[in-house]
CSV table of C-alpha atoms and ligand atoms in Angstrom, one decimal:
chain,number,residue,atom,x,y,z
P,22,MET,CA,-0.2,0.2,0.1
P,23,LYS,CA,2.5,2.4,0.9
P,24,PHE,CA,5.2,1.0,-2.3
P,25,ASN,CA,1.4,1.8,-4.2
P,26,ILE,CA,1.0,6.5,-2.6
P,27,MET,CA,5.0,6.6,-3.5
P,28,LYS,CA,4.4,5.4,-7.2
P,29,ILE,CA,1.4,7.9,-7.7
P,30,LYS,CA,4.1,10.1,-5.8
P,31,LEU,CA,6.5,9.6,-8.2
P,32,ILE,CA,4.9,9.7,-11.3
P,33,LEU,CA,3.0,13.0,-10.2
P,34,PHE,CA,5.8,14.3,-9.6
P,35,LEU,CA,7.5,13.6,-12.8
P,36,ILE,CA,4.5,14.4,-14.7
P,37,VAL,CA,4.4,18.1,-13.4
P,38,ILE,CA,8.3,18.0,-14.3
P,39,VAL,CA,7.4,16.7,-17.9
P,40,ARG,CA,4.8,19.8,-18.2
P,41,ALA,CA,7.3,22.0,-16.7
P,42,LYS,CA,9.9,20.6,-19.4
P,43,GLU,CA,6.6,21.5,-22.0
P,44,ASN,CA,6.5,25.3,-21.2
P,45,SER,CA,9.4,25.9,-21.2
P,46,GLU,CA,10.3,24.6,-25.0
P,47,CYS,CA,6.9,26.4,-25.6
P,48,LYS,CA,7.2,30.0,-25.4
P,49,GLU,CA,4.2,32.5,-26.5
P,50,ILE,CA,4.7,35.5,-28.3
P,51,HIS,CA,2.2,38.4,-28.6
P,52,LEU,CA,1.6,39.7,-31.9
P,53,ASN,CA,-0.8,42.4,-31.4
P,54,ASN,CA,-1.9,41.4,-28.1
P,55,VAL,CA,-2.5,38.1,-28.9
P,56,PRO,CA,-0.5,34.7,-27.6
P,57,HIS,CA,1.3,33.2,-31.0
P,58,LYS,CA,3.1,29.8,-31.2
P,59,LYS,CA,6.1,29.5,-32.6
P,60,HIS,CA,6.8,26.0,-35.3
P,61,VAL,CA,9.7,25.7,-36.3
P,62,LEU,CA,10.0,25.6,-40.2
P,63,GLY,CA,14.3,25.3,-41.1
P,64,MET,CA,17.1,24.7,-38.6
P,65,GLY,CA,20.2,24.8,-38.4
P,66,LEU,CA,20.9,27.4,-41.1
P,67,ASN,CA,23.7,30.4,-41.2
P,68,ARG,CA,21.9,33.8,-40.9
P,69,PRO,CA,18.6,33.4,-43.1
P,70,TYR,CA,17.5,36.0,-45.2
P,71,GLN,CA,15.1,37.5,-48.0
P,72,LEU,CA,12.7,34.9,-47.4
P,73,ALA,CA,9.6,35.3,-50.0
P,74,TYR,CA,6.4,32.7,-49.5
P,75,ASP,CA,5.4,30.6,-53.0
P,76,LEU,CA,1.9,31.1,-52.4
P,77,LYS,CA,0.6,27.5,-54.2
P,78,GLU,CA,3.6,25.5,-53.5
P,79,HIS,CA,3.9,26.8,-50.2
P,80,LYS,CA,7.6,26.6,-50.4
P,81,VAL,CA,9.3,29.6,-48.3
P,82,PHE,CA,12.6,30.8,-50.6
P,83,PHE,CA,15.7,32.7,-48.5
P,84,SER,CA,19.4,32.9,-48.5
P,85,TYR,CA,21.8,32.3,-46.6
P,86,ASN,CA,25.2,32.1,-45.3
P,87,VAL,CA,27.5,29.5,-47.3
P,88,GLY,CA,31.1,31.3,-46.2
P,89,ASN,CA,33.8,30.7,-43.5
P,90,ASP,CA,34.9,32.5,-40.7
P,91,THR,CA,36.6,35.5,-42.4
P,92,GLU,CA,33.9,35.4,-45.6
P,93,ASP,CA,30.5,35.5,-46.0
P,94,THR,CA,29.0,33.6,-49.4
P,95,PHE,CA,25.5,33.9,-49.8
P,96,GLN,CA,23.5,31.2,-51.4
P,97,ILE,CA,19.1,30.5,-52.3
P,98,GLY,CA,17.5,28.0,-51.2
P,99,PHE,CA,14.4,26.7,-49.5
P,100,LEU,CA,11.8,24.8,-48.3
P,101,LYS,CA,9.1,23.0,-49.0
P,102,LYS,CA,6.0,22.4,-47.2
P,103,GLY,CA,6.8,19.6,-44.3
P,104,HIS,CA,10.4,19.2,-44.9
P,105,ILE,CA,12.6,20.4,-42.2
P,106,LYS,CA,15.5,20.1,-44.4
P,107,HIS,CA,16.4,22.8,-47.3
P,108,GLU,CA,17.4,22.6,-50.4
P,109,GLU,CA,19.2,24.5,-52.8
P,110,VAL,CA,19.0,26.8,-55.7
P,111,PRO,CA,21.6,26.1,-58.1
P,112,ASP,CA,23.3,28.9,-60.7
P,113,VAL,CA,22.7,32.2,-58.5
P,114,VAL,CA,26.3,33.3,-58.0
P,115,ASN,CA,26.5,34.8,-53.7
P,116,GLY,CA,22.6,34.3,-54.1
P,117,PHE,CA,21.1,37.3,-51.7
P,118,ALA,CA,18.3,39.3,-53.3
P,119,ILE,CA,15.4,37.6,-53.5
P,120,ALA,CA,11.5,38.9,-54.7
P,121,ILE,CA,8.7,37.2,-55.7
P,122,ASP,CA,5.8,37.6,-57.8
P,123,ASN,CA,3.1,35.1,-56.3
P,124,LYS,CA,0.6,36.8,-59.2
P,125,ASP,CA,2.6,35.4,-62.4
P,126,ASP,CA,4.2,32.6,-60.2
P,127,VAL,CA,7.6,34.1,-60.9
P,128,ILE,CA,11.0,34.4,-58.7
P,129,TYR,CA,13.0,36.7,-58.6
P,130,PHE,CA,17.0,36.0,-57.0
P,131,GLY,CA,20.1,38.5,-57.2
P,132,GLY,CA,23.5,37.6,-56.8
P,133,SER,CA,27.4,39.6,-56.9
P,134,GLU,CA,26.7,38.6,-60.8
P,135,GLY,CA,23.1,40.0,-62.0
P,136,ILE,CA,19.2,38.7,-61.3
P,137,TYR,CA,18.1,35.9,-62.6
P,138,LYS,CA,14.6,34.4,-63.2
P,139,HIS,CA,12.8,31.2,-62.1
P,140,HIS,CA,9.6,30.2,-62.6
P,141,LEU,CA,7.5,28.6,-59.8
P,142,LYS,CA,6.3,24.9,-61.1
P,143,PRO,CA,8.7,21.9,-61.5
P,144,ASN,CA,11.9,21.8,-63.4
P,145,SER,CA,11.8,25.0,-64.4
P,146,THR,CA,15.8,26.0,-64.4
P,147,VAL,CA,17.2,29.5,-63.2
P,148,GLU,CA,17.2,32.3,-66.1
P,149,LYS,CA,20.1,34.8,-65.6
P,150,ILE,CA,17.9,38.1,-66.5
P,151,VAL,CA,20.4,41.1,-65.7
P,152,SER,CA,23.7,41.0,-66.0
P,153,ASP,CA,26.9,42.9,-64.2
P,154,ARG,CA,25.0,44.3,-61.5
P,155,ASN,CA,25.7,43.2,-58.2
P,156,VAL,CA,22.5,43.0,-56.0
P,157,TRP,CA,22.0,44.6,-52.5
P,158,ASP,CA,18.1,44.0,-52.1
P,159,MET,CA,15.1,43.1,-54.3
P,160,PHE,CA,11.2,44.0,-54.2
P,161,PHE,CA,8.3,43.2,-56.5
P,162,LYS,CA,5.3,45.2,-57.4
P,163,HIS,CA,4.2,45.5,-60.8
P,164,HIS,CA,7.7,45.1,-61.4
P,165,LEU,CA,11.1,44.2,-60.4
P,166,TYR,CA,12.5,46.9,-57.7
P,167,PHE,CA,16.4,46.1,-57.8
P,168,ILE,CA,19.1,48.2,-55.3
P,169,GLU,CA,22.1,48.3,-56.5
P,170,TYR,CA,25.7,47.9,-54.6
P,171,PRO,CA,27.9,49.7,-54.1
P,172,SER,CA,25.8,52.3,-55.8
P,173,GLN,CA,22.3,51.7,-53.4
P,174,HIS,CA,20.5,53.1,-55.6
P,175,LEU,CA,16.8,52.5,-57.3
P,176,TYR,CA,17.1,50.1,-60.5
P,177,LYS,CA,13.9,49.2,-62.1
P,178,CYS,CA,13.4,46.6,-64.7
P,179,VAL,CA,11.4,47.0,-68.1
P,180,HIS,CA,11.2,44.0,-70.4
P,181,GLU,CA,12.0,44.9,-73.8
P,182,LYS,CA,12.0,43.3,-77.5
P,183,SER,CA,16.2,42.4,-77.1
P,184,GLY,CA,15.3,41.8,-73.3
P,185,VAL,CA,15.2,43.3,-69.5
P,186,ALA,CA,16.3,47.3,-69.5
P,187,THR,CA,17.1,48.8,-65.8
P,188,GLU,CA,15.9,52.4,-65.6
P,189,HIS,CA,16.8,54.6,-62.9
P,190,GLN,CA,14.1,55.6,-60.6
P,191,LYS,CA,16.0,59.1,-60.4
P,192,HIS,CA,12.8,60.2,-58.1
P,193,ILE,CA,14.4,58.7,-55.4
P,194,HIS,CA,17.8,60.5,-55.0
P,195,GLU,CA,18.9,58.7,-52.0
P,196,LYS,CA,21.6,55.8,-50.8
P,197,ILE,CA,19.3,53.8,-50.5
P,198,TYR,CA,18.9,50.0,-48.4
P,199,GLN,CA,15.9,49.2,-48.4
P,200,PHE,CA,12.2,50.4,-50.7
P,201,VAL,CA,9.0,49.1,-50.5
P,202,ILE,CA,5.8,50.1,-52.2
P,203,ASP,CA,2.6,49.4,-49.9
P,204,GLY,CA,-1.1,48.8,-50.7
P,205,ASP,CA,-1.9,53.1,-50.3
P,206,GLU,CA,0.7,52.5,-53.2
P,207,ASP,CA,2.9,54.7,-50.5
P,208,ILE,CA,6.7,54.6,-50.7
P,209,PHE,CA,8.2,53.5,-47.8
P,210,ILE,CA,12.7,53.7,-48.3
P,211,THR,CA,15.2,53.3,-45.8
P,212,ASN,CA,18.5,55.1,-45.6
P,213,GLU,CA,21.3,55.4,-43.1
P,214,THR,CA,19.3,57.8,-40.9
P,215,GLY,CA,15.7,56.1,-40.3
P,216,LEU,CA,12.6,55.3,-42.2
P,217,TYR,CA,10.9,57.9,-45.0
P,218,ARG,CA,7.1,57.6,-46.0
P,219,ILE,CA,6.2,58.4,-49.1
P,220,LYS,CA,3.0,59.7,-49.8
P,221,LYS,CA,1.5,58.6,-53.3
P,222,ASN,CA,2.1,60.8,-56.1
P,223,THR,CA,4.3,63.2,-53.6
P,224,THR,CA,7.8,63.8,-53.0
P,225,ASP,CA,7.6,64.5,-48.7
P,226,ARG,CA,10.0,62.3,-46.8
P,227,ILE,CA,8.4,62.0,-44.0
P,228,PHE,CA,11.0,61.0,-41.3
P,229,TYR,CA,9.6,58.1,-38.8
P,230,GLY,CA,11.8,58.2,-35.7
P,231,GLU,CA,12.9,56.1,-34.0
P,232,PRO,CA,13.8,52.8,-35.0
P,233,THR,CA,15.9,53.5,-37.6
P,234,VAL,CA,17.9,49.9,-38.6
P,235,PHE,CA,16.3,47.6,-40.1
P,236,ARG,CA,17.4,44.2,-41.2
P,237,ALA,CA,13.8,43.3,-42.9
P,238,ILE,CA,10.6,45.5,-44.2
P,239,GLU,CA,7.7,43.4,-45.8
P,240,VAL,CA,3.9,43.7,-47.2
P,241,ASN,CA,2.0,41.8,-46.5
P,242,ASN,CA,-1.0,40.1,-49.0
P,243,LYS,CA,-3.5,42.7,-47.4
P,244,GLY,CA,-0.5,45.7,-48.6
P,245,VAL,CA,0.5,46.1,-44.7
P,246,ALA,CA,4.0,46.8,-44.6
P,247,TYR,CA,6.5,45.4,-42.0
P,248,PHE,CA,9.5,46.6,-40.5
P,249,SER,CA,11.6,44.3,-38.9
P,250,ALA,CA,13.5,45.9,-36.5
P,251,LYS,CA,17.2,45.2,-33.8
P,252,ASP,CA,13.5,44.4,-30.5
P,253,GLY,CA,11.3,43.2,-33.1
P,254,ILE,CA,8.2,44.1,-35.6
P,255,TYR,CA,6.2,47.6,-36.2
P,256,VAL,CA,3.4,48.7,-38.9
P,257,ALA,CA,3.2,51.7,-39.7
P,258,ASN,CA,0.8,54.1,-37.9
P,259,LYS,CA,0.3,56.5,-40.7
P,260,THR,CA,-2.2,59.0,-38.7
P,261,SER,CA,0.6,60.2,-36.3
P,262,ASP,CA,3.6,58.7,-39.0
P,263,THR,CA,5.5,56.8,-36.0
P,264,LEU,CA,5.7,52.8,-35.5
P,265,GLU,CA,4.1,50.9,-33.9
P,266,ASN,CA,5.5,47.9,-32.1
P,267,VAL,CA,3.1,44.3,-32.8
P,268,ALA,CA,5.9,41.8,-31.4
P,269,ARG,CA,8.9,41.9,-29.3
P,270,ILE,CA,11.1,39.3,-31.0
P,271,LYS,CA,14.9,39.7,-30.9
P,272,ASN,CA,17.3,39.4,-33.9
P,273,ILE,CA,15.1,38.6,-36.7
P,274,PHE,CA,17.1,38.6,-40.4
P,275,GLY,CA,14.2,37.9,-42.7
P,276,LEU,CA,10.0,38.0,-42.5
P,277,ALA,CA,7.4,36.7,-45.1
P,278,PHE,CA,3.5,36.2,-45.0
P,279,ASP,CA,1.6,33.1,-45.8
P,280,ASN,CA,-1.5,32.8,-48.0
P,281,ASP,CA,-3.8,33.3,-45.0
P,282,ASP,CA,-1.1,36.4,-43.3
P,283,ASN,CA,0.8,34.7,-41.0
P,284,ILE,CA,3.7,35.4,-39.8
P,285,ILE,CA,7.1,33.6,-41.3
P,286,TYR,CA,10.6,34.8,-39.7
P,287,SER,CA,14.2,33.8,-39.5
P,288,SER,CA,16.3,34.2,-36.8
P,289,PRO,CA,20.0,33.8,-37.4
P,290,TYR,CA,20.0,29.7,-37.8
P,291,GLU,CA,15.9,29.0,-38.1
P,292,ILE,CA,12.7,30.1,-40.1
P,293,ILE,CA,10.1,30.1,-38.0
P,294,LYS,CA,6.0,30.7,-38.4
P,295,LEU,CA,3.5,32.0,-36.0
P,296,LEU,CA,0.5,30.5,-36.1
P,297,PRO,CA,-2.0,31.8,-32.9
P,298,GLU,CA,-2.1,29.0,-30.5
P,299,ARG,CA,-1.5,28.9,-26.7
P,300,CYS,CA,1.2,26.9,-24.9
P,301,LYS,CA,-0.6,24.0,-22.6
Y,408,NAG,C1,36.5,32.3,-46.9
Y,408,NAG,O1,36.4,31.9,-47.8
Y,408,NAG,C2,37.5,32.8,-49.2
Y,408,NAG,C3,36.4,32.3,-50.4
Y,408,NAG,O2,35.6,31.0,-51.1
Y,408,NAG,C4,38.3,32.6,-49.5
Y,408,NAG,O3,39.1,33.0,-50.3
Y,408,NAG,C5,38.8,32.1,-48.3
Y,408,NAG,O4,41.0,31.7,-48.1
Y,408,NAG,C6,39.0,31.7,-47.4
Y,408,NAG,N1,39.3,31.5,-45.9
Y,408,NAG,C7,39.4,30.6,-44.9
Y,408,NAG,C8,40.4,31.0,-44.0
Y,408,NAG,O5,39.4,29.5,-45.3
Y,409,NAG,C1,10.3,16.8,-63.5
Y,409,NAG,O1,12.2,16.0,-63.8
Y,409,NAG,C2,12.4,14.7,-62.7
Y,409,NAG,C3,13.0,14.2,-62.8
Y,409,NAG,O2,14.1,14.5,-63.8
Y,409,NAG,C4,11.0,13.7,-63.4
Y,409,NAG,O3,10.6,12.9,-62.7
Y,409,NAG,C5,9.6,14.5,-63.4
Y,409,NAG,O4,8.9,13.7,-64.1
Y,409,NAG,C6,9.6,15.4,-63.5
Y,409,NAG,N1,8.4,16.5,-63.8
Y,409,NAG,C7,7.9,17.4,-64.8
Y,409,NAG,C8,6.0,17.3,-64.1
Y,409,NAG,O5,8.2,17.4,-65.6
Y,410,NAG,C1,18.5,59.6,-45.9
Y,410,NAG,O1,17.2,60.8,-47.3
Y,410,NAG,C2,16.8,61.9,-45.9
Y,410,NAG,C3,15.7,62.1,-46.8
Y,410,NAG,O2,15.7,62.6,-48.5
Y,410,NAG,C4,17.6,63.1,-46.0
Y,410,NAG,O3,17.0,64.1,-45.5
Y,410,NAG,C5,19.2,62.3,-45.0
Y,410,NAG,O4,20.1,63.0,-45.2
Y,410,NAG,C6,19.7,61.1,-45.6
Y,410,NAG,N1,20.6,60.5,-44.8
Y,410,NAG,C7,21.4,60.3,-44.8
Y,410,NAG,C8,22.9,59.6,-44.6
Y,410,NAG,O5,22.4,60.2,-46.4
Y,411,NAG,C1,-0.2,58.4,-59.0
Y,411,NAG,O1,1.4,57.5,-58.8
Y,411,NAG,C2,0.8,56.4,-59.6
Y,411,NAG,C3,1.6,54.8,-59.0
Y,411,NAG,O2,1.5,55.2,-57.5
Y,411,NAG,C4,0.8,56.0,-60.6
Y,411,NAG,O3,0.8,55.2,-61.4
Y,411,NAG,C5,-0.3,57.4,-61.1
Y,411,NAG,O4,0.5,57.9,-62.5
Y,411,NAG,C6,0.3,58.7,-60.5
Y,411,NAG,N1,-0.6,60.0,-60.8
Y,411,NAG,C7,-0.5,61.0,-61.1
Y,411,NAG,C8,-1.3,62.2,-61.2
Y,411,NAG,O5,0.7,61.3,-61.4
Y,412,NAG,C1,-2.6,56.2,-34.4
Y,412,NAG,O1,-2.0,57.4,-34.0
Y,412,NAG,C2,-2.9,58.4,-33.7
Y,412,NAG,C3,-2.4,59.3,-33.5
Y,412,NAG,O2,-1.8,59.8,-32.5
Y,412,NAG,C4,-4.0,57.3,-32.8
Y,412,NAG,O3,-5.4,58.5,-31.9
Y,412,NAG,C5,-4.1,56.1,-33.4
Y,412,NAG,O4,-4.8,55.5,-32.0
Y,412,NAG,C6,-3.0,55.5,-33.7
Y,412,NAG,N1,-4.1,53.7,-34.2
Y,412,NAG,C7,-4.0,53.1,-33.7
Y,412,NAG,C8,-3.9,51.8,-34.6
Y,412,NAG,O5,-3.1,52.4,-32.9
């Protein structure tokens, strides 16, 4: 009898330990004050950056570091739905920047030797469409835009009979780090000073104040721009022209959105999706 009570106590004790362990592993993240749970999509990656989500095949594309201790070398990879092991996209030299056109099922990769186009269908190859450009960042809306390194100038890709031509976007005179157009056709740019909004059909730069350094700016399916800074994710309040924090997460490298606008982000080693769930 005594033995059985001891046994029950021991079992209860173990249950408590297991529960406590589960709790410590499942950390809730509050996104817009709603508890969310982390779901790891990919792991063991070195600084996955520049996430892009393929809305049809549910693949997550990203660039990551395959260099050594002294020199960064970048490569493009992707995760298929339900596969934690990533695959590589071949043929893109120092592939770093990614932009996706989910309407036409085309993805673009930018590297140190140009821009490459890849159709999002089985067995499609990677085709180089722009040569001799070192690409820093890219954005797609109606057209492909890219920021060239080291000039930090903005270019737009336009299709011509002879191929793809690149047009310097002189209305963005700044040396910029990032460029996006949101659902209101407002432009957001960042430079060394910080973040500016340029309202549709205007030229004024509206300064947003703190924070001023961003690793990623991505527009979701509804056209809302999300900014990832050192201490979390922000959205713009266009009434006060300030940034509002929606989630406190440190060390975010890249951002993307799935079909339901769930946030996918990358940490220094993982790619994570946030879903509105509680830890049990
Ligand atoms: C690191 O990689 C670069 C480029 O591939 C190479 O030139 C360099 O020798 C490497 N350094 C070390 C310490 O392996
Ligand atoms: C793609 O290539 C694989 C291997 O070469 C082949 O088995 C498959 O049938 C191809 N798929 C399509 C849609 O062409
Ligand atoms: C960034 O852009 C703003 C707006 O054009 C400009 O006022 C500021 O001087 C720029 N910062 C740097 C470091 O060039
Ligand atoms: C306003 O800007 C949009 C793009 O943001 C452009 O298509 C349109 O032609 C512009 N309208 C005027 C009056 O400049
Ligand atoms: C945006 O800023 C305005 C003015 O400060 C404020 O009244 C409003 O509540 C803010 N909007 C959100 C969604 O927080």
